[in-house]
mmCIF file of C-alpha atoms in Angstrom:
data_model
loop_
_atom_site.group_PDB
_atom_site.id
_atom_site.type_symbol
_atom_site.label_atom_id
_atom_site.label_comp_id
_atom_site.label_asym_id
_atom_site.label_seq_id
_atom_site.Cartn_x
_atom_site.Cartn_y
_atom_site.Cartn_z
ATOM 1 C CA MET I 236 -21.344 5.907 0.179
ATOM 2 C CA ALA I 237 -18.946 6.979 -2.635
ATOM 3 C CA ILE I 238 -21.996 7.866 -4.922
ATOM 4 C CA ILE I 239 -23.665 9.785 -2.110
ATOM 5 C CA TYR I 240 -20.092 11.731 -1.367
ATOM 6 C CA ILE I 241 -19.796 12.404 -5.105
ATOM 7 C CA VAL I 242 -23.146 13.804 -5.802
ATOM 8 C CA LEU I 243 -23.223 15.968 -2.651
ATOM 9 C CA PHE I 244 -19.751 17.346 -4.221
ATOM 10 C CA ILE I 245 -21.461 17.790 -7.703
ATOM 11 C CA ILE I 246 -24.259 19.702 -5.796
ATOM 12 C CA MET I 247 -21.570 21.841 -4.069
ATOM 13 C CA MET I 248 -20.345 22.593 -7.658
ATOM 14 C CA VAL I 249 -23.384 23.815 -8.912
ATOM 15 C CA PHE I 250 -23.773 26.017 -6.161
ATOM 16 C CA VAL I 251 -20.446 27.624 -6.931
ATOM 17 C CA PHE I 252 -21.365 27.757 -10.714
ATOM 18 C CA SER I 253 -24.888 29.432 -9.746
ATOM 19 C CA ILE I 254 -22.870 31.974 -7.559
ATOM 20 C CA GLY I 255 -20.498 32.737 -10.612
ATOM 21 C CA MET I 256 -23.314 33.480 -13.070
ATOM 22 C CA LEU I 257 -24.605 36.272 -10.777
ATOM 23 C CA ARG I 258 -21.815 37.967 -11.833
ATOM 24 C CA ASN I 259 -23.708 40.517 -13.888
ATOM 25 C CA TYR I 260 -25.578 41.602 -10.619
ATOM 26 C CA MET I 261 -22.851 42.487 -8.311
ATOM 27 C CA PRO I 262 -19.938 44.926 -8.567
ATOM 28 C CA LYS I 263 -16.734 44.077 -10.559
ATOM 29 C CA LYS I 264 -14.665 43.903 -7.237
ATOM 30 C CA GLU I 265 -16.782 41.284 -5.927
ATOM 31 C CA VAL I 266 -15.622 38.965 -8.484
ATOM 32 C CA VAL I 267 -12.678 38.176 -6.330
ATOM 33 C CA LEU I 268 -14.890 37.208 -3.322
ATOM 34 C CA VAL I 269 -16.740 35.062 -5.612
ATOM 35 C CA LEU I 270 -13.377 33.130 -6.492
ATOM 36 C CA VAL I 271 -12.415 32.774 -2.690
ATOM 37 C CA VAL I 272 -15.877 31.615 -1.712
ATOM 38 C CA ALA I 273 -15.396 29.023 -4.634
ATOM 39 C CA PHE I 274 -12.065 28.054 -3.673
ATOM 40 C CA LEU I 275 -13.239 27.329 0.038
ATOM 41 C CA ILE I 276 -16.134 25.345 -0.837
ATOM 42 C CA GLY I 277 -14.193 23.364 -3.507
ATOM 43 C CA ALA I 278 -11.356 22.552 -0.702
ATOM 44 C CA ILE I 279 -14.289 21.545 2.120
ATOM 45 C CA GLY I 280 -16.080 19.550 -0.234
ATOM 46 C CA GLY I 281 -12.984 18.050 -1.578
ATOM 47 C CA ALA I 282 -11.600 17.361 2.030
ATOM 48 C CA PHE I 283 -15.166 16.025 3.430
ATOM 49 C CA PHE I 284 -16.546 14.162 0.388
ATOM 50 C CA LEU I 285 -13.812 13.227 -2.259
ATOM 51 C CA GLU I 286 -10.535 12.661 0.059
ATOM 52 C CA PRO I 287 -11.913 9.760 1.803
ATOM 53 C CA ILE I 288 -12.864 8.117 -1.926
ATOM 54 C CA TYR I 289 -9.435 9.255 -2.888
ATOM 55 C CA GLU I 290 -7.641 7.400 -0.232
ATOM 56 C CA GLU I 291 -9.278 4.197 -1.167
ATOM 57 C CA LEU I 292 -8.110 4.482 -4.736
ATOM 58 C CA PRO I 293 -5.155 2.015 -4.149
ATOM 59 C CA SER I 294 -7.508 -0.556 -2.845
ATOM 60 C CA VAL I 295 -9.719 -0.085 -5.713
ATOM 61 C CA MET I 296 -7.116 -0.184 -8.545
ATOM 62 C CA SER I 297 -5.918 -3.383 -6.751
ATOM 63 C CA MET I 298 -9.073 -5.339 -6.966
ATOM 64 C CA VAL I 299 -8.288 -5.291 -10.895
ATOM 65 C CA GLU I 300 -5.215 -7.705 -10.027
ATOM 66 C CA LYS I 301 -6.820 -9.947 -7.852
ATOM 67 C CA ASN I 302 -9.251 -11.057 -10.228
ATOM 68 C CA VAL I 303 -6.632 -11.645 -12.882
ATOM 69 C CA PRO I 304 -6.433 -15.484 -13.262
ATOM 70 C CA GLY I 305 -3.015 -16.906 -12.536
ATOM 71 C CA ASN I 306 -1.728 -13.981 -10.487
ATOM 72 C CA GLU I 307 0.048 -15.069 -7.315
ATOM 73 C CA GLU I 308 1.123 -13.067 -4.339
ATOM 74 C CA THR I 309 4.049 -13.600 -2.038
ATOM 75 C CA LEU I 310 3.396 -12.668 1.675
ATOM 76 C CA PHE I 311 6.769 -12.603 3.892
ATOM 77 C CA LEU I 312 6.024 -13.670 7.641
ATOM 78 C CA ASP I 313 8.472 -13.111 10.762
ATOM 79 C CA LEU I 314 7.077 -15.738 13.040
ATOM 80 C CA SER I 315 7.838 -16.643 16.720
ATOM 81 C CA SER I 316 9.813 -19.696 17.280
ATOM 82 C CA SER I 317 7.136 -20.551 20.063
ATOM 83 C CA ILE I 318 4.422 -20.916 17.075
ATOM 84 C CA ASN I 319 3.090 -24.352 16.077
ATOM 85 C CA MET I 320 4.554 -24.258 12.639
ATOM 86 C CA ASN I 321 2.680 -27.768 11.780
ATOM 87 C CA GLU I 322 -0.433 -26.315 12.366
ATOM 88 C CA LEU I 323 -0.106 -22.987 10.693
ATOM 89 C CA ARG I 324 0.833 -25.103 7.714
ATOM 90 C CA ASN I 325 -2.015 -27.212 7.698
ATOM 91 C CA ASN I 326 -4.534 -24.222 8.551
ATOM 92 C CA LEU I 327 -2.769 -22.477 5.462
ATOM 93 C CA SER I 328 -2.847 -25.381 3.150
ATOM 94 C CA ALA I 329 -6.189 -26.111 3.581
ATOM 95 C CA THR I 330 -7.421 -22.728 2.485
ATOM 96 C CA GLU I 331 -8.520 -22.273 -0.987
ATOM 97 C CA GLY I 332 -5.799 -20.290 -3.125
ATOM 98 C CA PHE I 333 -2.829 -22.027 -1.068
ATOM 99 C CA ILE I 334 0.097 -22.494 -3.517
ATOM 100 C CA SER I 335 3.056 -22.778 -1.138
ATOM 101 C CA PHE I 336 4.538 -22.221 2.220
ATOM 102 C CA LYS I 337 8.356 -22.468 3.014
ATOM 103 C CA GLU I 338 10.509 -21.752 6.112
ATOM 104 C CA THR I 339 13.494 -19.714 4.466
ATOM 105 C CA SER I 340 15.599 -18.839 7.221
ATOM 106 C CA ILE I 341 15.815 -18.108 11.254
ATOM 107 C CA THR I 342 17.351 -15.229 13.197
ATOM 108 C CA ILE I 343 18.514 -16.151 17.062
ATOM 109 C CA PRO I 344 19.534 -12.880 18.802
ATOM 110 C CA LEU I 345 22.057 -13.517 21.455
ATOM 111 C CA TRP I 346 24.091 -10.426 23.053
ATOM 112 C CA LYS I 347 26.467 -7.891 21.843
ATOM 113 C CA LEU I 348 29.395 -9.555 20.488
ATOM 114 C CA ASN I 349 33.122 -8.547 20.664
ATOM 115 C CA ASP I 350 34.835 -9.120 17.661
ATOM 116 C CA ARG I 351 36.567 -12.326 18.982
ATOM 117 C CA GLU I 352 33.100 -13.702 19.655
ATOM 118 C CA LYS I 353 31.958 -12.709 16.241
ATOM 119 C CA GLU I 354 34.644 -14.393 14.390
ATOM 120 C CA TYR I 355 34.208 -17.679 16.454
ATOM 121 C CA PHE I 356 30.108 -17.899 15.693
ATOM 122 C CA GLU I 357 31.178 -17.052 12.232
ATOM 123 C CA TYR I 358 33.537 -19.916 11.912
ATOM 124 C CA VAL I 359 31.359 -22.542 13.983
ATOM 125 C CA LEU I 360 28.118 -21.947 12.662
ATOM 126 C CA GLY I 361 28.708 -23.853 9.321
ATOM 127 C CA ASN I 362 29.894 -26.736 11.193
ATOM 128 C CA ILE I 363 26.947 -27.006 13.768
ATOM 129 C CA ASP I 364 24.477 -28.154 10.746
ATOM 130 C CA SER I 365 25.173 -28.972 7.212
ATOM 131 C CA HIS I 366 21.731 -27.554 6.101
ATOM 132 C CA TYR I 367 22.699 -24.339 7.436
ATOM 133 C CA LYS I 368 22.842 -22.721 3.621
ATOM 134 C CA HIS I 369 24.132 -19.308 4.259
ATOM 135 C CA TYR I 370 24.675 -17.224 7.735
ATOM 136 C CA ASN I 371 25.531 -14.043 9.052
ATOM 137 C CA VAL I 372 26.519 -12.702 12.638
ATOM 138 C CA THR I 373 25.732 -9.003 12.933
ATOM 139 C CA ASP I 374 27.610 -6.727 15.422
ATOM 140 C CA ASP I 375 24.748 -6.707 17.530
ATOM 141 C CA GLY I 376 24.664 -10.267 18.019
ATOM 142 C CA LYS I 377 22.075 -11.479 15.718
ATOM 143 C CA LEU I 378 22.867 -14.818 14.048
ATOM 144 C CA GLN I 379 20.782 -14.623 10.379
ATOM 145 C CA ILE I 380 20.587 -18.361 9.107
ATOM 146 C CA GLN I 381 19.147 -19.379 5.565
ATOM 147 C CA LEU I 382 18.063 -22.749 5.623
ATOM 148 C CA GLU I 383 17.970 -25.097 2.628
ATOM 149 C CA ASP I 384 14.820 -26.115 1.058
ATOM 150 C CA ASN I 385 12.490 -28.549 2.680
ATOM 151 C CA TYR I 386 14.796 -28.045 5.676
ATOM 152 C CA SER I 387 12.270 -27.102 8.987
ATOM 153 C CA SER I 388 12.996 -24.240 11.347
ATOM 154 C CA TYR I 389 12.638 -26.678 14.196
ATOM 155 C CA GLU I 390 15.295 -29.132 13.018
ATOM 156 C CA ALA I 391 17.555 -26.094 12.306
ATOM 157 C CA LEU I 392 17.092 -24.779 15.895
ATOM 158 C CA LYS I 393 17.274 -28.052 17.628
ATOM 159 C CA SER I 394 20.621 -28.327 16.007
ATOM 160 C CA PHE I 395 21.605 -24.850 17.333
ATOM 161 C CA SER I 396 20.084 -25.191 20.653
ATOM 162 C CA ASP I 397 21.842 -28.625 21.222
ATOM 163 C CA TRP I 398 25.178 -27.210 20.415
ATOM 164 C CA TYR I 399 24.637 -24.038 22.513
ATOM 165 C CA LYS I 400 23.598 -26.356 25.563
ATOM 166 C CA LEU I 401 26.561 -28.096 25.178
ATOM 167 C CA VAL I 402 29.234 -25.700 24.925
ATOM 168 C CA TYR I 403 27.439 -22.438 27.470
ATOM 169 C CA GLY I 404 25.653 -24.790 29.220
ATOM 170 C CA GLY I 405 22.237 -22.974 28.791
ATOM 171 C CA SER I 406 19.319 -22.438 26.163
ATOM 172 C CA ILE I 407 18.146 -19.910 23.711
ATOM 173 C CA SER I 408 15.422 -17.953 25.187
ATOM 174 C CA TYR I 409 14.010 -16.939 21.637
ATOM 175 C CA ALA I 410 14.247 -17.056 17.895
ATOM 176 C CA GLN I 411 12.578 -15.687 14.912
ATOM 177 C CA ILE I 412 11.323 -17.764 11.992
ATOM 178 C CA HIS I 413 11.025 -16.240 8.495
ATOM 179 C CA ALA I 414 8.656 -17.771 6.080
ATOM 180 C CA GLU I 415 7.241 -17.297 2.591
ATOM 181 C CA LEU I 416 3.545 -17.829 1.870
ATOM 182 C CA VAL I 417 2.475 -17.652 -1.698
ATOM 183 C CA VAL I 418 -1.150 -17.600 -2.443
ATOM 184 C CA GLU I 419 -3.157 -16.682 -5.223
ATOM 185 C CA SER I 420 -3.906 -12.803 -5.743
ATOM 186 C CA SER I 421 -7.987 -13.729 -5.628
ATOM 187 C CA SER I 422 -7.448 -15.404 -2.182
ATOM 188 C CA LEU I 423 -5.125 -12.626 -0.473
ATOM 189 C CA ASP I 424 -7.861 -11.122 1.502
ATOM 190 C CA THR I 425 -8.800 -14.354 3.112
ATOM 191 C CA PHE I 426 -5.297 -15.227 3.696
ATOM 192 C CA GLU I 427 -4.783 -12.089 5.362
ATOM 193 C CA LYS I 428 -7.649 -12.297 7.462
ATOM 194 C CA ASN I 429 -6.759 -16.017 8.729
ATOM 195 C CA LEU I 430 -3.047 -14.745 9.660
ATOM 196 C CA LEU I 431 -4.650 -11.879 11.513
ATOM 197 C CA ASP I 432 -6.939 -14.261 13.394
ATOM 198 C CA THR I 433 -3.584 -16.158 14.867
ATOM 199 C CA GLY I 434 -2.147 -12.632 15.580
ATOM 200 C CA ILE I 435 0.142 -12.882 12.405
ATOM 201 C CA VAL I 436 0.493 -9.669 10.177
ATOM 202 C CA ALA I 437 2.806 -10.120 6.976
ATOM 203 C CA SER I 438 5.898 -7.922 7.275
ATOM 204 C CA SER I 439 6.071 -7.115 3.548
ATOM 205 C CA LYS I 440 4.255 -8.478 0.248
ATOM 206 C CA GLN I 441 5.315 -9.082 -3.213
ATOM 207 C CA GLY I 442 3.102 -9.394 -6.221
ATOM 208 C CA PRO I 443 0.866 -8.117 -8.878
ATOM 209 C CA VAL I 444 -1.549 -6.652 -6.116
ATOM 210 C CA GLN I 445 1.065 -4.901 -4.201
ATOM 211 C CA ASP I 446 2.720 -3.425 -7.289
ATOM 212 C CA ARG I 447 -0.617 -1.993 -8.245
ATOM 213 C CA ILE I 448 -1.174 -0.578 -4.764
ATOM 214 C CA ASN I 449 2.467 0.617 -4.503
ATOM 215 C CA ASN I 450 2.346 2.281 -8.090
ATOM 216 C CA THR I 451 -0.910 4.069 -7.498
ATOM 217 C CA ASN I 452 0.519 5.501 -3.988
ATOM 218 C CA SER I 453 3.446 6.576 -5.909
ATOM 219 C CA THR I 454 1.188 8.886 -8.327
ATOM 220 C CA MET I 455 -1.044 10.325 -6.018
ATOM 221 C CA LEU I 456 -1.319 13.837 -4.542
ATOM 222 C CA SER I 457 -0.562 14.225 -0.637
ATOM 223 C CA ASN I 458 -3.935 15.020 1.187
ATOM 224 C CA SER I 459 -3.022 18.671 1.271
ATOM 225 C CA TYR I 460 -2.536 18.934 -2.328
ATOM 226 C CA PHE I 461 -5.614 17.170 -3.227
ATOM 227 C CA VAL I 462 -7.651 19.509 -1.273
ATOM 228 C CA LEU I 463 -5.858 22.236 -2.543
ATOM 229 C CA ALA I 464 -6.521 20.642 -5.929
ATOM 230 C CA THR I 465 -10.467 20.442 -5.242
ATOM 231 C CA GLY I 466 -10.184 24.015 -4.273
ATOM 232 C CA GLY I 467 -8.984 25.001 -7.647
ATOM 233 C CA PHE I 468 -11.649 23.083 -9.381
ATOM 234 C CA GLY I 469 -14.211 25.107 -7.301
ATOM 235 C CA VAL I 470 -12.570 28.270 -9.075
ATOM 236 C CA LEU I 471 -12.355 26.831 -12.348
ATOM 237 C CA VAL I 472 -16.187 25.977 -12.166
ATOM 238 C CA ALA I 473 -16.974 29.548 -10.805
ATOM 239 C CA VAL I 474 -14.947 30.778 -13.637
ATOM 240 C CA ILE I 475 -17.015 28.891 -16.342
ATOM 241 C CA GLY I 476 -20.143 30.353 -14.398
ATOM 242 C CA ILE I 477 -19.137 33.703 -14.459
ATOM 243 C CA TYR I 478 -18.317 33.633 -18.499
ATOM 244 C CA PHE I 479 -21.109 31.404 -19.132
ATOM 245 C CA GLU I 480 -23.401 33.887 -20.546
ATOM 246 C CA SER I 481 -20.721 35.597 -22.596
ATOM 247 C CA PHE I 482 -19.917 32.007 -23.899
ATOM 248 C CA GLY I 483 -23.327 31.502 -24.916
ATOM 249 C CA VAL I 484 -23.379 35.058 -26.737
ATOM 250 C CA PHE I 485 -20.166 34.025 -28.904
ATOM 251 C CA THR I 486 -21.834 30.529 -29.697
ATOM 252 C CA ARG I 487 -24.582 32.160 -30.847
ATOM 253 C CA ARG I 488 -22.614 34.590 -32.560
ATOM 254 C CA PHE I 489 -20.452 32.113 -34.190
ATOM 255 C CA LYS I 490 -23.371 29.603 -35.460
ATOM 256 C CA LYS I 491 -24.886 32.771 -37.265
ATOM 257 C CA PHE I 492 -21.506 33.515 -38.900
ATOM 258 C CA VAL I 493 -21.353 30.095 -40.178
ATOM 259 C CA ARG I 494 -25.019 30.019 -41.389
ATOM 260 C CA GLU I 495 -24.361 33.366 -43.494
ATOM 261 C CA LYS I 496 -20.907 32.086 -45.107
ATOM 262 C CA ARG I 497 -22.772 29.095 -46.246
ATOM 263 C CA LYS I 498 -25.286 31.181 -47.902
ATOM 264 C CA ARG I 499 -22.855 32.939 -49.593
#
């Protein structure tokens, strides 16, 4: 489809070039109309034929990084505490291109804490479980707990849940698990599809593939500017058509001048 779209755009530019070559057969004031028509044709052709291809440029550029041996991509996942982590881990580890899967932290939303409650949770969290590596209590009542390596979110949540039930007499209704999945860049699409099949979408990605996508996006024109650029290209093609005959005459005269100078 990309080749077809490019060919169709080239055909439109050939048409614009042909219109430009008709300048000698029209009044001089009509030249402005030719340029306006060339701009419109270039802009329309760019919007319909080139813009869809242009939008896929980051994906095309990322294919280079996906095929470089040794490249790794890290997917950051935000998971519900209700998910079966062992099943997810086994499913991911059985997929070709798997490197590692690590549960890094948990977030437990409570309620909007006052200053005294916030101070209390900041004090008590370190005593609930010694495997809580770092922790933070936000003003809106979220407990953000970073886990030690090789310590599961299930164990971390159980420790807090047991303490919470003992102190408050209730149970926590929801928690979020944060994990990092590292895969080979060549298998990134496979892992993203497998995750999507289970209703999981990575909150962010990091690695050569994502860097290439970000770099390409940062240098690309917006859609409106791209359409204007293709319109400008149409004007350029029309100008070449308008002065093509004059350029041919100049070329013949220049070649004749060179030949005569050599004879001398």
